[in-house]
Amino acid sequence: MPGMGSKKLLRRFYEPLVLLHVLDPNGEQRIPRVWEDANTVHMQLRELRRNFLNQLAYVCDYIKGGDSVTAIALEVQPSVVTFWMASNSEVSAFTTSFLRGILETLQGLDLTQSEDSMTVTEAEISQRCIEFSIRRVKTYQNFMRKYLQQCLATLREVILIGWLESFQGFENDLPGLCHYAYQQRSCQCMRALQRHIGDNHTYIVEGESRRQAFVLTRHYIGRLGSHVRAAKVLVAAGLRMPDLFNSFAIQTRPAPKPPSLPPPTGHLTTLEGILNRMLPPVPGQAPLYQEALATLNAKFNIQTRLQDKYRDKHFRPRVHAELNLLEYFHAKRLPFVDDDRFIGCSKPACYCCYHYISHHPGGFVRPTSHSIRYMNWRPPDLINNADSKEKIQQRDVLNKVIAQIRLDTLRHIERQRGPSMWRPDSTTGITCSETYNGPVNKTDTSQFDNMDTLNHPKSGPATTHISARSSPRLSVSDKGGEELADQIICSQEEQEDSGEDSESEGGVLLT
């Protein structure tokens, strides 16, 4: 796997990641929620441009699932703005042609045009976006119908029943359904639907089938309206930022080939072995964590599930689109528009992407993140394999990411709890969205929406807390972990890479 080195180094990255995924695949909500549907007329230009890039990437992501996830970044030169595009799979000529058509339409906008003319343009763009992503929209419709029927089976409110049934009247008119869903996003009936969900509307606990139906019905109504909302943002950007479109070019990055085999494992891939390699060499600490992990294993069958993950034929890590662009811009020193080191994406960042971007020395804007711990992730390929500086830089970034994964894993073990509640990894787009943590320098708090596909809840152990009285008191607190994080990082920096792994070897530096 380019950029990652030996099998030993791969093990040291994936062991804690797979263990963390088994312990808690969803993680905790990283980004606070803010009100959505901000008026684009009053947005600051930087905020609008970021919102625009996210929505532009989203309308290019035409299939529900991960294959067509799209990232877009802007390179500026004196005579041209280049729209760089990458996807989790190869960017097709069909997608490039669609993007060019959208940009050419935005190029022709004029602030002197009437409001009616702008409304017509928004409708035309939304129609093209819906037609381009018709497979995604049809999937949204099918899922909405499924969960809507479950809601109707339990409802008694006549008005709410009639309102939900109104979404079934668009059999062969998907654009009409999308516009209707967007119009209904803040109506009284949507608020009534929310009352059947409660406050934590993005979370679903196993066994809550009735509530799940209302959560997902609401979610898919929001998703169906997403292309209409995106078109409004695109038009607003075309009107307020004409310099982006006066002279533009489109370039694509090839998608790195996925590995033919899953990450390597070995006879030392046991819970005790992984834990020993994660812990810093602090006397007396290992037995406490071993006891706590053994308790979790007895309750949630962690060891067997860990081995099953490694044997899963679908365990084929790949480079995510935003990191493909990130490393290319950094290695080639490409200048961003307005020096805003932002990469738009059609989905919120996963757990690994968020931490990779956060620890990268390029100072890129931290993305919004759903914090879900996907295993099918790998770091981006090196742009120049012969550049030792580039190799060292990626090694250092990965060491920090590994330290974070280990810290979060140890924190979860200490807290002695089962998996977090399930939630979708996409925003519903009705009343709230995720906001950015800001760039690495923490001086920017721009807020904007980002969207992705939905992973449906699967059967598994429900969230369970083990009694603290039956578990050891460990050194990582629920509120912190800074001391242990420092110990992990120092351990990685001080230890040398010395041949074979051993059960007693602590955190080791990637080389």
XYZ file of C-alpha atoms in Angstrom:
511
model
C 0.000 0.000 0.000
C 1.815 3.159 -1.162
C 2.711 5.632 1.511
C 2.248 3.178 4.369
C 5.381 1.054 4.362
C 5.702 -2.443 5.797
C 3.084 -4.914 6.952
C 4.202 -4.259 10.498
C 3.369 -0.584 10.155
C -0.004 -1.435 8.656
C -0.796 -3.597 11.665
C 0.057 -0.771 14.029
C -2.377 1.510 12.277
C -5.280 -0.876 11.753
C -5.144 -2.817 15.027
C -6.430 0.024 17.223
C -8.762 1.275 14.466
C -10.458 -2.102 14.013
C -10.674 -2.577 17.786
C -12.222 0.877 18.198
C -14.674 0.123 15.377
C -15.731 -3.101 17.111
C -16.054 -1.380 20.485
C -17.969 1.634 19.167
C -18.331 2.190 15.393
C -20.404 5.361 15.737
C -18.454 7.345 18.295
C -19.746 10.559 19.781
C -21.199 13.487 17.860
C -18.159 15.675 17.232
C -19.649 18.841 15.775
C -22.343 20.906 17.524
C -25.537 21.609 15.641
C -26.567 24.999 14.286
C -29.587 26.313 12.444
C -29.567 25.576 8.760
C -31.080 27.471 5.819
C -29.078 30.622 6.514
C -29.886 33.422 4.091
C -27.175 33.301 1.411
C -27.676 37.017 0.720
C -26.176 37.883 4.098
C -23.465 35.201 4.238
C -19.876 36.371 4.292
C -18.190 35.519 0.994
C -15.813 32.977 2.526
C -18.680 31.180 4.217
C -20.737 31.244 1.017
C -17.818 29.928 -1.046
C -17.322 26.996 1.331
C -21.034 26.266 1.318
C -20.983 26.462 -2.476
C -18.123 23.947 -2.757
C -19.888 21.494 -0.470
C -23.116 21.747 -2.445
C -21.316 21.571 -5.792
C -19.571 18.394 -4.639
C -22.886 17.024 -3.402
C -24.734 17.451 -6.698
C -21.844 15.610 -8.413
C -22.230 12.671 -5.990
C -24.890 10.860 -7.985
C -25.178 7.438 -6.311
C -26.175 6.690 -2.740
C -23.208 4.952 -1.154
C -19.500 5.668 -1.020
C -18.307 5.107 -4.587
C -19.231 8.497 -6.047
C -18.376 10.639 -3.002
C -16.859 13.800 -4.471
C -14.412 16.456 -3.253
C -13.726 19.818 -4.926
C -11.050 22.456 -4.265
C -10.253 25.762 -5.979
C -6.821 26.634 -7.350
C -6.321 30.260 -8.336
C -3.919 31.565 -10.984
C -3.774 35.093 -12.475
C -5.909 34.194 -15.490
C -7.970 31.181 -14.428
C -9.681 29.443 -11.504
C -9.303 25.663 -11.649
C -11.950 23.417 -10.130
C -10.059 20.315 -8.986
C -12.261 17.272 -8.519
C -11.654 13.854 -6.968
C -13.923 10.938 -6.165
C -13.685 7.757 -4.117
C -13.760 6.044 -7.508
C -12.683 7.474 -10.858
C -14.348 10.721 -11.933
C -16.275 9.893 -15.099
C -16.485 12.026 -18.238
C -20.232 12.132 -17.563
C -19.637 13.822 -14.198
C -17.083 16.256 -15.631
C -19.510 17.236 -18.391
C -22.282 17.780 -15.842
C -20.024 19.979 -13.706
C -18.971 22.029 -16.716
C -22.599 22.639 -17.644
C -23.436 23.863 -14.137
C -20.421 26.202 -14.061
C -21.252 27.614 -17.494
C -24.788 28.372 -16.322
C -23.432 30.169 -13.249
C -21.004 32.031 -15.502
C -23.921 33.654 -17.291
C -25.661 35.022 -14.195
C -26.038 38.752 -13.633
C -26.995 40.632 -10.478
C -29.223 42.878 -12.577
C -31.491 39.953 -13.483
C -34.971 40.019 -11.987
C -36.019 37.870 -9.051
C -38.354 35.912 -11.332
C -35.442 35.201 -13.668
C -33.349 33.937 -10.749
C -36.196 31.676 -9.648
C -36.342 30.187 -13.137
C -32.570 29.607 -13.106
C -32.759 27.895 -9.705
C -35.516 25.634 -11.004
C -33.520 24.761 -14.123
C -30.384 23.913 -12.138
C -32.292 21.862 -9.575
C -33.968 19.948 -12.426
C -30.579 19.117 -13.965
C -29.150 18.110 -10.576
C -32.094 15.821 -9.861
C -31.895 14.220 -13.310
C -28.133 13.698 -12.955
C -28.617 12.033 -9.542
C -31.847 10.245 -10.402
C -30.606 6.928 -8.987
C -29.842 8.571 -5.645
C -33.192 10.374 -5.588
C -35.073 7.178 -6.459
C -33.312 5.411 -3.593
C -34.347 8.202 -1.229
C -37.935 7.844 -2.414
C -37.950 4.074 -1.871
C -36.562 4.368 1.650
C -38.964 7.176 2.519
C -41.911 5.055 1.391
C -40.762 2.120 3.473
C -40.513 4.062 6.713
C -43.498 6.282 5.935
C -45.725 3.193 5.762
C -44.464 2.128 9.178
C -45.372 5.564 10.558
C -48.866 5.410 9.076
C -49.458 2.036 10.706
C -49.093 3.555 14.188
C -50.493 7.083 13.776
C -53.908 8.317 14.863
C -53.651 12.052 14.028
C -55.778 12.572 10.912
C -53.959 15.707 9.727
C -50.507 14.152 10.092
C -51.677 10.985 8.333
C -52.995 13.011 5.412
C -49.783 14.999 5.191
C -47.589 11.890 5.105
C -49.844 10.288 2.510
C -49.353 13.366 0.299
C -45.727 12.273 -0.283
C -47.008 9.122 -1.981
C -48.603 11.040 -4.835
C -45.430 11.550 -6.913
C -44.974 8.097 -8.431
C -43.340 9.214 -11.692
C -42.575 12.832 -10.826
C -39.356 12.777 -8.837
C -38.522 16.468 -9.472
C -41.987 17.357 -8.206
C -41.436 15.214 -5.109
C -38.077 16.897 -4.439
C -39.558 20.393 -4.663
C -42.502 19.380 -2.483
C -40.164 17.888 0.135
C -38.143 21.098 0.207
C -41.268 23.229 0.589
C -42.525 21.087 3.472
C -39.278 21.069 5.472
C -40.471 23.633 8.054
C -44.251 23.247 7.992
C -46.415 22.552 11.051
C -46.785 18.881 10.144
C -43.003 18.477 10.117
C -42.974 19.860 13.646
C -45.710 17.388 14.574
C -43.590 14.598 13.123
C -40.694 15.795 15.265
C -42.792 15.371 18.413
C -42.926 11.627 17.736
C -39.122 11.594 17.672
C -38.126 13.712 20.640
C -35.035 15.843 21.149
C -32.242 13.467 20.090
C -33.668 13.002 16.616
C -30.415 11.860 14.989
C -29.883 8.913 17.326
C -31.530 5.515 17.133
C -31.318 2.813 19.793
C -31.699 -0.822 18.770
C -35.240 -2.012 19.357
C -36.896 1.408 18.978
C -38.583 0.404 15.724
C -41.472 2.877 15.985
C -39.225 5.856 16.701
C -36.794 4.674 14.035
C -39.566 4.883 11.434
C -40.258 8.529 12.316
C -36.545 9.427 12.409
C -35.888 7.960 8.973
C -39.087 9.287 7.408
C -38.069 12.772 8.485
C -34.526 12.138 7.309
C -35.522 11.077 3.805
C -37.961 13.934 3.379
C -35.002 16.196 4.100
C -32.728 14.306 1.727
C -35.302 14.499 -1.072
C -35.262 18.293 -0.792
C -31.467 18.537 -0.744
C -30.917 19.118 -4.477
C -33.384 22.012 -4.483
C -31.568 23.585 -1.569
C -28.203 22.992 -3.281
C -29.396 24.774 -6.434
C -30.238 27.879 -4.405
C -26.720 27.958 -2.946
C -25.144 27.486 -6.393
C -27.116 30.383 -7.857
C -26.282 32.622 -4.889
C -22.578 31.893 -5.425
C -22.882 32.606 -9.137
C -24.405 36.000 -8.423
C -22.108 37.093 -5.607
C -18.787 35.558 -6.717
C -18.601 35.977 -10.518
C -14.780 35.894 -10.470
C -14.938 32.142 -9.826
C -16.669 31.554 -13.158
C -15.415 34.236 -15.562
C -12.503 32.050 -16.633
C -12.484 28.533 -15.215
C -10.975 25.136 -15.918
C -11.747 21.652 -14.601
C -9.089 19.135 -13.578
C -9.559 15.697 -12.027
C -7.366 13.561 -9.809
C -7.211 9.810 -10.478
C -8.516 7.617 -7.680
C -5.760 5.502 -6.070
C -6.260 1.808 -6.683
C -7.610 -0.111 -3.685
C -5.397 -2.877 -2.282
C -6.066 -6.410 -3.470
C -5.910 -7.774 0.067
C -7.142 -6.561 3.461
C -4.638 -5.176 5.984
C -2.373 -7.899 7.356
C -2.970 -9.692 10.617
C -0.986 -12.271 12.518
C -0.875 -14.573 15.508
C -0.372 -11.569 17.796
C -3.656 -9.955 16.732
C -5.327 -10.759 20.035
C -6.992 -8.399 22.466
C -4.115 -8.710 24.921
C -1.496 -8.232 22.209
C -3.222 -5.193 20.706
C -3.713 -3.640 24.128
C -0.065 -4.142 25.082
C 1.081 -2.469 21.875
C -1.273 0.458 22.480
C -0.329 1.260 26.061
C 2.607 3.482 27.034
C 5.101 1.801 29.402
C 3.515 3.000 32.648
C 3.977 0.535 35.546
C 0.780 -1.085 36.775
C -1.413 0.306 33.998
C -1.662 -2.728 31.691
C -3.420 -5.089 34.163
C -6.169 -2.537 34.788
C -6.952 -2.134 31.099
C -6.666 -5.882 30.476
C -9.239 -6.553 33.180
C -11.572 -3.892 31.801
C -11.250 -5.170 28.219
C -11.825 -8.751 29.384
C -15.080 -7.603 30.990
C -16.182 -5.959 27.738
C -15.161 -9.049 25.778
C -17.271 -11.297 27.997
C -20.292 -9.083 27.461
C -19.891 -8.093 23.789
C -17.753 -10.894 22.286
C -15.074 -8.431 21.166
C -12.347 -10.941 20.193
C -14.555 -12.953 17.817
C -15.997 -9.843 16.211
C -12.483 -8.422 15.784
C -11.311 -11.526 13.919
C -14.475 -11.493 11.804
C -13.707 -7.933 10.709
C -10.256 -8.926 9.488
C -11.756 -11.853 7.560
C -14.488 -9.715 5.996
C -14.116 -9.845 2.198
C -15.337 -6.239 2.021
C -12.438 -5.000 4.172
C -10.624 -3.183 1.348
C -9.371 0.197 2.603
C -9.348 3.048 0.105
C -8.305 6.690 -0.053
C -11.150 9.117 0.533
C -11.647 11.842 -2.054
C -10.860 14.849 0.147
C -7.467 13.436 1.157
C -6.609 12.761 -2.480
C -6.953 16.494 -3.168
C -5.379 17.551 0.123
C -2.050 15.819 -0.484
C -1.935 16.913 -4.121
C -2.488 20.583 -3.269
C 0.077 20.360 -0.473
C 2.778 18.563 -2.474
C 2.362 20.792 -5.536
C 1.962 23.956 -3.424
C -1.136 24.959 -5.361
C -2.592 28.331 -4.289
C -6.165 28.359 -2.988
C -8.673 31.065 -3.857
C -8.417 33.802 -1.207
C -5.790 31.609 0.494
C -8.712 29.703 2.024
C -7.338 26.180 2.420
C -10.725 24.545 2.234
C -11.735 21.356 0.416
C -15.444 20.898 -0.214
C -16.929 17.428 -0.007
C -20.283 15.810 -0.670
C -20.191 14.163 2.757
C -19.034 15.049 6.261
C -15.574 13.713 7.054
C -15.236 10.339 8.715
C -13.316 9.888 11.965
C -9.972 9.119 10.273
C -10.230 11.893 7.666
C -11.063 14.434 10.348
C -7.988 13.594 12.418
C -5.695 13.293 9.391
C -6.716 16.773 8.215
C -6.530 18.191 11.745
C -2.949 16.967 12.246
C -1.706 17.780 8.743
C 1.008 20.485 8.626
C -0.658 22.145 5.622
C -3.057 24.085 7.851
C -6.195 22.971 5.991
C -9.625 23.944 7.289
C -10.995 21.293 9.592
C -14.105 19.740 8.062
C -17.403 18.957 9.636
C -17.394 15.326 10.764
C -19.933 12.668 11.622
C -17.141 10.906 13.598
C -18.063 7.408 12.421
C -15.078 5.040 12.571
C -14.931 3.454 9.122
C -12.406 0.648 8.690
C -12.242 0.921 4.882
C -9.906 3.897 5.073
C -6.264 4.350 4.240
C -3.960 7.347 4.028
C -3.439 8.973 0.638
C -0.662 7.854 -1.664
C 2.489 9.931 -1.698
C 2.654 12.271 -4.672
C 6.411 11.707 -4.948
C 7.533 8.368 -3.516
C 11.170 9.390 -3.865
C 10.746 12.446 -1.635
C 12.007 11.499 1.827
C 10.600 14.702 3.323
C 7.120 13.773 2.106
C 7.458 10.291 3.610
C 8.562 11.659 6.974
C 5.742 14.184 6.952
C 3.090 11.520 6.378
C 4.687 9.288 8.993
C 4.451 12.099 11.534
C 0.810 12.787 10.674
C -0.054 9.101 10.974
C 1.708 8.838 14.318
C -0.559 11.573 15.655
C -3.642 9.910 14.172
C -2.634 6.573 15.697
C -2.115 8.253 19.065
C -5.641 9.685 18.832
C -7.132 6.307 17.877
C -5.329 4.626 20.767
C -6.431 7.321 23.188
C -10.080 7.037 22.124
C -9.895 3.247 22.357
C -8.410 3.341 25.853
C -10.963 5.924 26.932
C -13.780 3.680 25.714
C -12.317 0.682 27.533
C -11.996 2.683 30.723
C -15.565 3.931 30.554
C -16.754 0.312 30.361
C -19.664 0.886 28.032
C -21.153 -0.696 24.952
C -21.494 0.928 21.513
C -22.947 4.411 21.162
C -26.405 4.873 19.716
C -26.662 4.659 15.943
C -27.119 7.830 13.907
C -27.049 8.617 10.182
C -23.762 9.843 8.759
C -25.582 12.481 6.718
C -27.416 15.638 7.692
C -31.167 15.692 7.224
C -31.134 19.242 5.880
C -34.381 20.379 7.502
C -33.716 22.338 10.675
C -30.062 21.957 11.540
C -26.694 20.921 10.194
C -23.216 20.282 11.425
C -20.808 23.172 11.751
C -17.095 23.302 11.235
C -14.688 23.298 14.123
C -12.815 25.925 12.169
C -9.375 25.787 10.610
C -6.356 24.470 12.410
C -5.510 27.929 13.731
C -8.998 28.076 15.306
C -9.674 31.583 14.054
C -12.512 30.722 11.682
C -15.924 29.513 12.806
C -17.738 29.437 9.464
C -20.803 27.250 9.399
C -22.235 25.376 6.495
C -24.010 22.215 5.512
C -22.530 18.983 4.258
C -24.303 15.851 3.136
C -23.681 12.169 2.671
C -25.407 8.866 2.303
C -27.124 7.071 5.133
C -25.932 3.873 6.770
C -28.933 2.065 8.186
C -28.822 0.550 11.672
C -27.775 -3.062 11.814
C -28.506 -5.622 14.438
C -26.035 -5.727 17.277
C -25.635 -5.201 20.995
C -27.541 -2.294 22.450
C -25.802 0.467 24.319
C -25.010 -0.840 27.786
C -23.084 0.648 30.674
C -21.199 -1.722 32.934
C -21.380 -0.890 36.607
C -18.425 1.195 37.709
C -18.373 -0.698 40.999
C -17.418 -3.904 39.158
C -14.633 -2.331 37.090
C -11.194 -0.917 37.965
C -10.601 2.800 38.275
C -8.415 3.749 35.314
C -6.281 6.769 34.514
C -8.189 8.181 31.516
C -11.044 10.386 32.688
C -14.261 10.936 30.745
C -13.486 14.644 30.610
C -9.886 14.518 29.582
C -7.219 12.067 28.617
C -4.543 14.663 27.906
C -2.018 13.057 30.247
C -2.401 9.634 28.666
C -2.318 11.171 25.177
C 1.022 12.789 25.995
C 2.302 9.462 27.287
C 1.230 7.670 24.108
C 2.873 10.244 21.841
C 6.068 10.318 23.913
C 6.164 6.529 23.856
C 5.899 6.536 20.059
C 8.647 9.140 19.761
C 11.043 7.430 22.146
C 10.703 3.798 21.089
C 12.679 2.521 18.150
C 11.308 0.258 15.461
C 13.074 -2.954 16.416
C 12.147 -5.819 14.131
C 9.301 -8.131 15.129
C 6.256 -7.218 17.179
C 6.026 -8.653 20.660
C 3.244 -8.960 23.189
C 5.055 -6.618 25.571
C 6.044 -3.952 23.067
C 4.375 -0.605 23.639
C 3.520 2.153 21.183
C 6.095 2.226 18.401
C 6.923 5.018 15.982
C 5.978 4.530 12.338
C 9.095 4.639 10.173
